[in-house]
PDB file of C-alpha atoms in Angstrom:
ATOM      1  CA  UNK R   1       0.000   0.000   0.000  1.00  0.00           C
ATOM      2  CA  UNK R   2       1.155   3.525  -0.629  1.00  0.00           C
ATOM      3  CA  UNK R   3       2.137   5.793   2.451  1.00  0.00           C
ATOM      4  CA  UNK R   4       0.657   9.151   2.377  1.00  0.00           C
ATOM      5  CA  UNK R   5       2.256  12.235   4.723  1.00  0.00           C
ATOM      6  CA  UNK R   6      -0.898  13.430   6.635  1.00  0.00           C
ATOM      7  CA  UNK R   7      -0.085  16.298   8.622  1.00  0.00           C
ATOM      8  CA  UNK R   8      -3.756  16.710  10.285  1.00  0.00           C
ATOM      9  CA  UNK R   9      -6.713  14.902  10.631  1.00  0.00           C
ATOM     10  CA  UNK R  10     -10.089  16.436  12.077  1.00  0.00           C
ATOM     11  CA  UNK R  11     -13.762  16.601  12.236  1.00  0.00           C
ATOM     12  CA  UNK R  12     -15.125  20.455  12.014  1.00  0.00           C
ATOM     13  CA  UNK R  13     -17.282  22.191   9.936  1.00  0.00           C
ATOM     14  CA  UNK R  14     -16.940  23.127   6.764  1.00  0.00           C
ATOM     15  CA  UNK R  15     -15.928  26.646   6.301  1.00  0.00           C
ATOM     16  CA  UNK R  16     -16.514  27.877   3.420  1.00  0.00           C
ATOM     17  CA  UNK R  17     -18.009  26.297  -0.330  1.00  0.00           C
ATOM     18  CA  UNK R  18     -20.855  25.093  -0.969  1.00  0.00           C
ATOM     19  CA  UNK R  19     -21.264  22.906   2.171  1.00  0.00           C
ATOM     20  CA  UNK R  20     -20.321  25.679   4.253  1.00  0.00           C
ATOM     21  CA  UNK R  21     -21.520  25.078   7.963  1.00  0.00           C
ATOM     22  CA  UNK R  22     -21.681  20.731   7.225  1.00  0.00           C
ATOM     23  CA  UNK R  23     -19.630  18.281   9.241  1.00  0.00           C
ATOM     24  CA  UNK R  24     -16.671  17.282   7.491  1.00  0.00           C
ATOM     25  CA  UNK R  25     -13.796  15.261   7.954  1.00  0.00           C
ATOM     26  CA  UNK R  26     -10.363  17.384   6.902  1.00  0.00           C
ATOM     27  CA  UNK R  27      -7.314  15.088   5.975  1.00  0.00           C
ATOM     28  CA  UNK R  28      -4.736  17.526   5.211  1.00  0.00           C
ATOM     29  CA  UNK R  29      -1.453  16.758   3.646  1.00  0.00           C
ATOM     30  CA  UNK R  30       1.976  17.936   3.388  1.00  0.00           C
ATOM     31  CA  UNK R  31       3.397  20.194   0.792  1.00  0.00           C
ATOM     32  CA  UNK R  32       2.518  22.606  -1.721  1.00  0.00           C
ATOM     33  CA  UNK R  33       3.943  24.118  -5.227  1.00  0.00           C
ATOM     34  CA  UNK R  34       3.339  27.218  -4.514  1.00  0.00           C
ATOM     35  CA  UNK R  35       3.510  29.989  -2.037  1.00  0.00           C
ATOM     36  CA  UNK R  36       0.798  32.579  -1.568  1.00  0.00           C
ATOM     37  CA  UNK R  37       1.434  36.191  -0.111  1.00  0.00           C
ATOM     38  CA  UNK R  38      -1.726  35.517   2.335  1.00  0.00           C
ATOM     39  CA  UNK R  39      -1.405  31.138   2.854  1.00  0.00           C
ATOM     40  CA  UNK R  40      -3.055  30.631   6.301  1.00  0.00           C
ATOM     41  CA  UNK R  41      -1.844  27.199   6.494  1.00  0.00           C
ATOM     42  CA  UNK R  42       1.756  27.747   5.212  1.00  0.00           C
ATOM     43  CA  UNK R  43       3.365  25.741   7.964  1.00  0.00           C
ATOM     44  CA  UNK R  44       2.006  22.601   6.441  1.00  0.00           C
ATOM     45  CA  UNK R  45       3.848  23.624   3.492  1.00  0.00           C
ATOM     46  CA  UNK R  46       7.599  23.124   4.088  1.00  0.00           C
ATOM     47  CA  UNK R  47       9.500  19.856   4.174  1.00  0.00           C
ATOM     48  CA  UNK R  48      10.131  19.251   7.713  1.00  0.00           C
ATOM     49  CA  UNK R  49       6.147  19.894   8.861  1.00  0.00           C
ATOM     50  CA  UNK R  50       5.641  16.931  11.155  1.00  0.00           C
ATOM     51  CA  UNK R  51       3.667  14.632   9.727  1.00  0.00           C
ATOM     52  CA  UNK R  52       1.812  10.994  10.384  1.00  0.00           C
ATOM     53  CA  UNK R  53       2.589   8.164   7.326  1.00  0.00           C
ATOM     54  CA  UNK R  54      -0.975   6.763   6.646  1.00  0.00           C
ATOM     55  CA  UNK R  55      -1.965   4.027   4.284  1.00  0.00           C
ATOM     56  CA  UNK R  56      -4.934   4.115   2.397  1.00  0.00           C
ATOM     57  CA  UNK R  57      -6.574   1.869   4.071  1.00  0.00           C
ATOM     58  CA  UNK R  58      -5.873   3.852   7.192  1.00  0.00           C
ATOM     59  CA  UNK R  59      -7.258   7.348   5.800  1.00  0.00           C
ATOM     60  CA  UNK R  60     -10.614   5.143   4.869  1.00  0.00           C
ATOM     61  CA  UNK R  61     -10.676   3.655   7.731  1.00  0.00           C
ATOM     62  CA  UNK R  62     -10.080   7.032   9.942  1.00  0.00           C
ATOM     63  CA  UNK R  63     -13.433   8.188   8.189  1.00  0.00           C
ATOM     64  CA  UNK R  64     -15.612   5.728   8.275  1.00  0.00           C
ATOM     65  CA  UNK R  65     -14.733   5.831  12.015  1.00  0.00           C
ATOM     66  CA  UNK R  66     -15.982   9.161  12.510  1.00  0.00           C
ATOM     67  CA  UNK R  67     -19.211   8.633  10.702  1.00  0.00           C
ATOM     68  CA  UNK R  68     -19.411  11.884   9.057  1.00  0.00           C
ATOM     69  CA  UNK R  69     -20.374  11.733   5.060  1.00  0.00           C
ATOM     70  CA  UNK R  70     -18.622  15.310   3.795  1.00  0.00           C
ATOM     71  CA  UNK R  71     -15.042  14.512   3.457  1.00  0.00           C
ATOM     72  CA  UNK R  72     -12.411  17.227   2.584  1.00  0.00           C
ATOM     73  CA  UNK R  73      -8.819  16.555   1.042  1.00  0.00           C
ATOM     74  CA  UNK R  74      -6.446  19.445   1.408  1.00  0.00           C
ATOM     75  CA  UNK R  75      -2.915  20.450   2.033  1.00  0.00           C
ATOM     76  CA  UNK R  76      -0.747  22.028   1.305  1.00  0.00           C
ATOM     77  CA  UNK R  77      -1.587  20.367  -2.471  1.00  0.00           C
ATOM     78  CA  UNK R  78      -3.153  17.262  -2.640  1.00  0.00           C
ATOM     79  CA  UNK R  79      -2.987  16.267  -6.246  1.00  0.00           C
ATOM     80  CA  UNK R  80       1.017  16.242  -5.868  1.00  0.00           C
ATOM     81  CA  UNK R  81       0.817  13.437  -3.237  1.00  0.00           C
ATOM     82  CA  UNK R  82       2.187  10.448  -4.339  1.00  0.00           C
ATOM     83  CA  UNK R  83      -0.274   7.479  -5.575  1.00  0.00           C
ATOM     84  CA  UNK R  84      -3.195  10.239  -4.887  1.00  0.00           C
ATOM     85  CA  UNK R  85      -4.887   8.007  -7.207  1.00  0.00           C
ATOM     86  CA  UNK R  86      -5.037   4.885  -5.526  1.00  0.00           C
ATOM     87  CA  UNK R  87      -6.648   6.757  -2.068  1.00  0.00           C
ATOM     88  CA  UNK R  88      -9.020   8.765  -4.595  1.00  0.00           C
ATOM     89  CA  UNK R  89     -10.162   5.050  -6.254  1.00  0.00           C
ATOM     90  CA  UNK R  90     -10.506   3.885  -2.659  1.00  0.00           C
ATOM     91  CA  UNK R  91     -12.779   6.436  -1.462  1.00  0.00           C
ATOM     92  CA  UNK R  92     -14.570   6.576  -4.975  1.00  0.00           C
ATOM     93  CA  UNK R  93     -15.982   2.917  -4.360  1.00  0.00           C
ATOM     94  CA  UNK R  94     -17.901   4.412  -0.856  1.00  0.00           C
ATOM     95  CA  UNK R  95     -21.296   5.727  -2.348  1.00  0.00           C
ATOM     96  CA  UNK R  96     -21.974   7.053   0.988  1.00  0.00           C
ATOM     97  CA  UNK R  97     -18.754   9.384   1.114  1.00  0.00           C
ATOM     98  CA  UNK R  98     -19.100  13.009  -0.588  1.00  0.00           C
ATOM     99  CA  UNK R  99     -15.118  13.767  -1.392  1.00  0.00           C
ATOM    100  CA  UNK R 100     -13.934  17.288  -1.951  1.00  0.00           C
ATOM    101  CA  UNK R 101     -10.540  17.913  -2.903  1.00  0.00           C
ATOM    102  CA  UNK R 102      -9.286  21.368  -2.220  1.00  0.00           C
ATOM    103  CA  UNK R 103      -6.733  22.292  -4.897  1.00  0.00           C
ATOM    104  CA  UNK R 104      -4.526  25.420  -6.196  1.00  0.00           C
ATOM    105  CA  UNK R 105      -5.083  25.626  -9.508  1.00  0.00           C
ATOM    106  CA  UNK R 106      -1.941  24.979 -10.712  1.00  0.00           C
ATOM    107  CA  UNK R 107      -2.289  21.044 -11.146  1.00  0.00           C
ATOM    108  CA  UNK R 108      -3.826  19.610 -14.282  1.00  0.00           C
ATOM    109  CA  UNK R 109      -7.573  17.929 -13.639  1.00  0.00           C
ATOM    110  CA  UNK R 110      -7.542  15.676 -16.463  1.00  0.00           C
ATOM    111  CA  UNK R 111      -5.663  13.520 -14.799  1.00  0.00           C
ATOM    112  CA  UNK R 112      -8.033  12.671 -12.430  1.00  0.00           C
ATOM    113  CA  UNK R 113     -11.070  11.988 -15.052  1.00  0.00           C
ATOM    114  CA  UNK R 114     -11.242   8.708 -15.344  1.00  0.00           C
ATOM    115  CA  UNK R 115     -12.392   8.330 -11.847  1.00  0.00           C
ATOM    116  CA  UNK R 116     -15.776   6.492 -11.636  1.00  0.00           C
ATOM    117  CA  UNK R 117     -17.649   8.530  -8.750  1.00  0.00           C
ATOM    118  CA  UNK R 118     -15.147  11.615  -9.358  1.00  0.00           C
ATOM    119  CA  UNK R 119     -14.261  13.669  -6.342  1.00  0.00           C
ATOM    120  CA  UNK R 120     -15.696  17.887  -6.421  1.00  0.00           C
ATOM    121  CA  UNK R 121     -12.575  19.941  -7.017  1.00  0.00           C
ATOM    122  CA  UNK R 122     -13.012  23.184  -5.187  1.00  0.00           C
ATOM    123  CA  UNK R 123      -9.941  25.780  -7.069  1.00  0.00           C
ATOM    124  CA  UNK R 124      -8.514  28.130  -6.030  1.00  0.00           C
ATOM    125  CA  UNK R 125      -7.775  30.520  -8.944  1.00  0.00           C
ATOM    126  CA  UNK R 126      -4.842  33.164  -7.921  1.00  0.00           C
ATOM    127  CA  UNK R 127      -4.868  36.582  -8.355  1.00  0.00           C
ATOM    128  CA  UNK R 128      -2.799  38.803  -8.333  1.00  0.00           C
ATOM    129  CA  UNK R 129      -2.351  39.718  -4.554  1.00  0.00           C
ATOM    130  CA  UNK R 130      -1.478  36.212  -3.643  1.00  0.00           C
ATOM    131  CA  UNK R 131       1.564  36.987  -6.153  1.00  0.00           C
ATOM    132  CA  UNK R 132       0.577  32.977  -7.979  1.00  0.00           C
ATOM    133  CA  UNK R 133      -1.172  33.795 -11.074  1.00  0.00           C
ATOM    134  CA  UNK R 134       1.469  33.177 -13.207  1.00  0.00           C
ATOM    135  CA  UNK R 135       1.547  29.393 -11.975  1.00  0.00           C
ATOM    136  CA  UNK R 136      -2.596  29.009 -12.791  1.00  0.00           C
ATOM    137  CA  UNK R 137      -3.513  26.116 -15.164  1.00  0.00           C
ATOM    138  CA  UNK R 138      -6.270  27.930 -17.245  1.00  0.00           C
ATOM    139  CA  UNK R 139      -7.032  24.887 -18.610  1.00  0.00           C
ATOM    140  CA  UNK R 140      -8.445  23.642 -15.946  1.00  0.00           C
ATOM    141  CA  UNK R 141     -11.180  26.331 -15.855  1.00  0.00           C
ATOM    142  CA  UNK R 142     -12.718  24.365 -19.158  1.00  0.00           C
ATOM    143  CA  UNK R 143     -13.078  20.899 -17.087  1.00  0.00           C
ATOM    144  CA  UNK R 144     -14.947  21.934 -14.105  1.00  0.00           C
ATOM    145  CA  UNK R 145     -18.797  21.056 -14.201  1.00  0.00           C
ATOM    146  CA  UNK R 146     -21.487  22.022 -11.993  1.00  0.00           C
ATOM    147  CA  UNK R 147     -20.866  19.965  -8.537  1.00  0.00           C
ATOM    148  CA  UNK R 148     -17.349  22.053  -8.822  1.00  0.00           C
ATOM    149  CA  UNK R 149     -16.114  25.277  -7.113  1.00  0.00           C
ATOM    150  CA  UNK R 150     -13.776  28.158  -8.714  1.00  0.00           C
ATOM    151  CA  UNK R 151     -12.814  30.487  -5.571  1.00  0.00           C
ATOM    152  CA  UNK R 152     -10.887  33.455  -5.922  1.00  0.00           C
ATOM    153  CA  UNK R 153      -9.566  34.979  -2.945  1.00  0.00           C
ATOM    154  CA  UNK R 154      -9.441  38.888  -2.855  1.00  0.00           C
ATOM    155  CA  UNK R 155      -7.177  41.043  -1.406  1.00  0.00           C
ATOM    156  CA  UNK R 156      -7.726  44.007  -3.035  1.00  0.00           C
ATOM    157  CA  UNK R 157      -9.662  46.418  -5.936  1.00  0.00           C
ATOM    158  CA  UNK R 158      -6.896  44.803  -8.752  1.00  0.00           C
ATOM    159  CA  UNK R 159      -8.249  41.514  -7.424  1.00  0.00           C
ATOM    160  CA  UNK R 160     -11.701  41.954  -7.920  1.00  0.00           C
ATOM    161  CA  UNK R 161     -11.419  43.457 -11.246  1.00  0.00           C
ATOM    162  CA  UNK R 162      -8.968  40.098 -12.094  1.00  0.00           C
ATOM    163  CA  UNK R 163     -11.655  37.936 -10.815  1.00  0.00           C
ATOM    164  CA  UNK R 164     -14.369  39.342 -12.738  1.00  0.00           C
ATOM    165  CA  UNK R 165     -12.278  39.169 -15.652  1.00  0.00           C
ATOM    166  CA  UNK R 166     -11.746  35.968 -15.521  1.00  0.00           C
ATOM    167  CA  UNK R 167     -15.514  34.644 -14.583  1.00  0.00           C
ATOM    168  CA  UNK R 168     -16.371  36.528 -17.831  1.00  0.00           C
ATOM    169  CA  UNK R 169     -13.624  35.083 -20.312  1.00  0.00           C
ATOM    170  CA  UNK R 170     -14.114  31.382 -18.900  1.00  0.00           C
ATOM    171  CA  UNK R 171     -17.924  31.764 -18.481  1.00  0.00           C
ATOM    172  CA  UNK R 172     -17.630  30.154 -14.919  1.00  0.00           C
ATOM    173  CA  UNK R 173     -21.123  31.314 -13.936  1.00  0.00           C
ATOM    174  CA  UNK R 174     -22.816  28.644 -16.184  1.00  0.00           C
ATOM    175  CA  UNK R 175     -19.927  25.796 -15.720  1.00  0.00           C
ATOM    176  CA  UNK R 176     -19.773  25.447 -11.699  1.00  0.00           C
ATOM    177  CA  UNK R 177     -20.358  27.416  -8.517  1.00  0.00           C
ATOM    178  CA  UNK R 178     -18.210  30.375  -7.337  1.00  0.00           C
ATOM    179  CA  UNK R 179     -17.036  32.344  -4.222  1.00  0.00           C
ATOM    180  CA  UNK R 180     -15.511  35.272  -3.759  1.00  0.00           C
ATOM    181  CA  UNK R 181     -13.741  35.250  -0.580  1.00  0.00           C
ATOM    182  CA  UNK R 182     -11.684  37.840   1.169  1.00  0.00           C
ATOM    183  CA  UNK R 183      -8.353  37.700   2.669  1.00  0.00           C
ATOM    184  CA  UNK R 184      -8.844  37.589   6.358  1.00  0.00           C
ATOM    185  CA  UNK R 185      -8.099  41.162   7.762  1.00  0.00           C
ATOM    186  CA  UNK R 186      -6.872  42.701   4.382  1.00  0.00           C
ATOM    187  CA  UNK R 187     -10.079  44.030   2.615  1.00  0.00           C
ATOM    188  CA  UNK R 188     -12.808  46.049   3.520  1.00  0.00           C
ATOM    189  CA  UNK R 189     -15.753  43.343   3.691  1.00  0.00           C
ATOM    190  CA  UNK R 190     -18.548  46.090   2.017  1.00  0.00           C
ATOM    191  CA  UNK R 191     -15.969  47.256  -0.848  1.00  0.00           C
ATOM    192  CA  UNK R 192     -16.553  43.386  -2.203  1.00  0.00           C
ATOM    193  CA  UNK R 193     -20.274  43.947  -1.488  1.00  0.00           C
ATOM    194  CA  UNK R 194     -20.176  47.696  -3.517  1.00  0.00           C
ATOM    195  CA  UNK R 195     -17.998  45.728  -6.158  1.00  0.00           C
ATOM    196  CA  UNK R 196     -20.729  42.726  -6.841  1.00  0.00           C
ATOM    197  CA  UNK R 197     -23.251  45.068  -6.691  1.00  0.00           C
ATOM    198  CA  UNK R 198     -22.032  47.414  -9.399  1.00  0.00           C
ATOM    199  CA  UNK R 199     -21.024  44.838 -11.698  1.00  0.00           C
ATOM    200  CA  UNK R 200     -24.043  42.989 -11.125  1.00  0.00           C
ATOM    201  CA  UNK R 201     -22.105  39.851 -10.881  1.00  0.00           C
ATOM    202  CA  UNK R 202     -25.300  37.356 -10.568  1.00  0.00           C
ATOM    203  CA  UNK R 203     -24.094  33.433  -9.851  1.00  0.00           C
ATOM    204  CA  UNK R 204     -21.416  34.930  -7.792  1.00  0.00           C
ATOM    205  CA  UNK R 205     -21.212  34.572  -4.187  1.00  0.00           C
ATOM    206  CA  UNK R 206     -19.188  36.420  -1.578  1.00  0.00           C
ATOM    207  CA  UNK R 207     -17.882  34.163   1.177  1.00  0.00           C
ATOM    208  CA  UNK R 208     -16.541  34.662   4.601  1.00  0.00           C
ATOM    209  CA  UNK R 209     -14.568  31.947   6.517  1.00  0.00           C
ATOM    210  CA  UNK R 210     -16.591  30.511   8.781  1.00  0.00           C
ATOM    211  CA  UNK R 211     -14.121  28.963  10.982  1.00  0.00           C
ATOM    212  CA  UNK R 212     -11.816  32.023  11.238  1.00  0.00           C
ATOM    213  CA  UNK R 213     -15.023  33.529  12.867  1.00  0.00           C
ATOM    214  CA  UNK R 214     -15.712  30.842  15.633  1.00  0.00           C
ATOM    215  CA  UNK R 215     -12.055  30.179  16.625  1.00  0.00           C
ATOM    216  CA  UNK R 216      -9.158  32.058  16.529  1.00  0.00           C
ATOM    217  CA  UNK R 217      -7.861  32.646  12.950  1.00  0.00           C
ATOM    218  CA  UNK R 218      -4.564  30.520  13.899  1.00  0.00           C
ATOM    219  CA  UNK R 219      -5.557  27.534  15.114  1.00  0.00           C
ATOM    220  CA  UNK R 220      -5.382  24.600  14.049  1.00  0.00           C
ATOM    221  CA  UNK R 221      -7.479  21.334  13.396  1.00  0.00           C
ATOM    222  CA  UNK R 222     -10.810  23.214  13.613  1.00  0.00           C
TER     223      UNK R 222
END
């Protein structure tokens, strides 16, 4: 069996998406490609993060335990684990299990196709705050589908005018949901508000992250 680096594993809520304020169960992984002005989980990012090797069959087996149906798979990057494949085929066979994978944009989805009960990819698209674009896979904007998530993280006005941009030029309204989400402490919450509002952006909507408003914005696990 393959041995993935697991660097958390937790029940919570879901904070943000589409199942925003569910039970999930969060198996987060170590490592990531890239490295974003405003990551909030950039400790899980770098070699040395201390980390739990888990089989498969252990990661299944960890949540079925908990009982909870909304499973989340997130990092770090997920889709540059190792035999990421053989856990996704795993979980795929569990009708009961709804599996989101929370990915950066920069990895190609084709991939990951083939898989018969596919996973929901919620991606992130960069702008230019987070100081990523230049790493963003546009083709992947072509192969989401409605039970997937585009979510652009805003810092700032040049943000919001890159995100609506790029919701008109890939037509994401009518291929899958989207958020607009800000970064946490950096934006004025009611200049995103003013912004949707003047560019009547309909199928868009403006996120906040739930669990940086119930716990402390650093911790961990929740």
């Amino acid at each position: 069996m393959a041995q993935y680096k697991v660097v958390e594993k937790f029940v919570s809520i879901n904070g943000e998406g589409i199942l925003a304020g569910q039970l999930a169960v969060f198996i987060r992984f170590q490592g990531c490609n890239l490295s974003c002005s405003f990551c909030d989980t950039a400790w899980a990012n770098v070699a040395d993060a201390e980390f739990t090797y888990m089989t498969e069959q252990q990661i299944y087996d960890y949540i079925k335990e908990t009982g909870v149906k909304n499973v989340t798979l997130t990092g770090g990057e997920p889709l540059l684990v190792p035999d990421i494949l053989k856990l996704l085929r795993l979980l795929a066979t569990d009708q009961f299990l709804h599996i989101e994978i929370e990915t950066n944009g920069s990895i190609a989805l084709n991939s990951f196709a083939d898989i018969s009960n596919p996973p929901a990819f919620t991606m992130d698209y960069k702008l230019p705050g987070s100081l990523m674009e230049s790493n963003m896979l546009v083709s992947n904007l072509t192969l989401l589908t409605k039970k997937d998530t585009v979510k652009f993280v805003v810092g700032n006005a040049e943000d919001l005018n890159r995100s609506k941009e790029v919701i008109k030029t890939y037509d994401l309204t009518t291929r899958c949901h989207i958020y607009i989400s800000p970064v946490f402490g950096k934006i004025d919450l009611e200049e995103i508000v003013d912004y949707l509002k003047q560019n009547c952006m309909n199928g868009v909507t403006m996120q906040l992250q739930m669990h940086k408003v119930i716990w402390n914005p650093n911790k961990r696990s929740v």
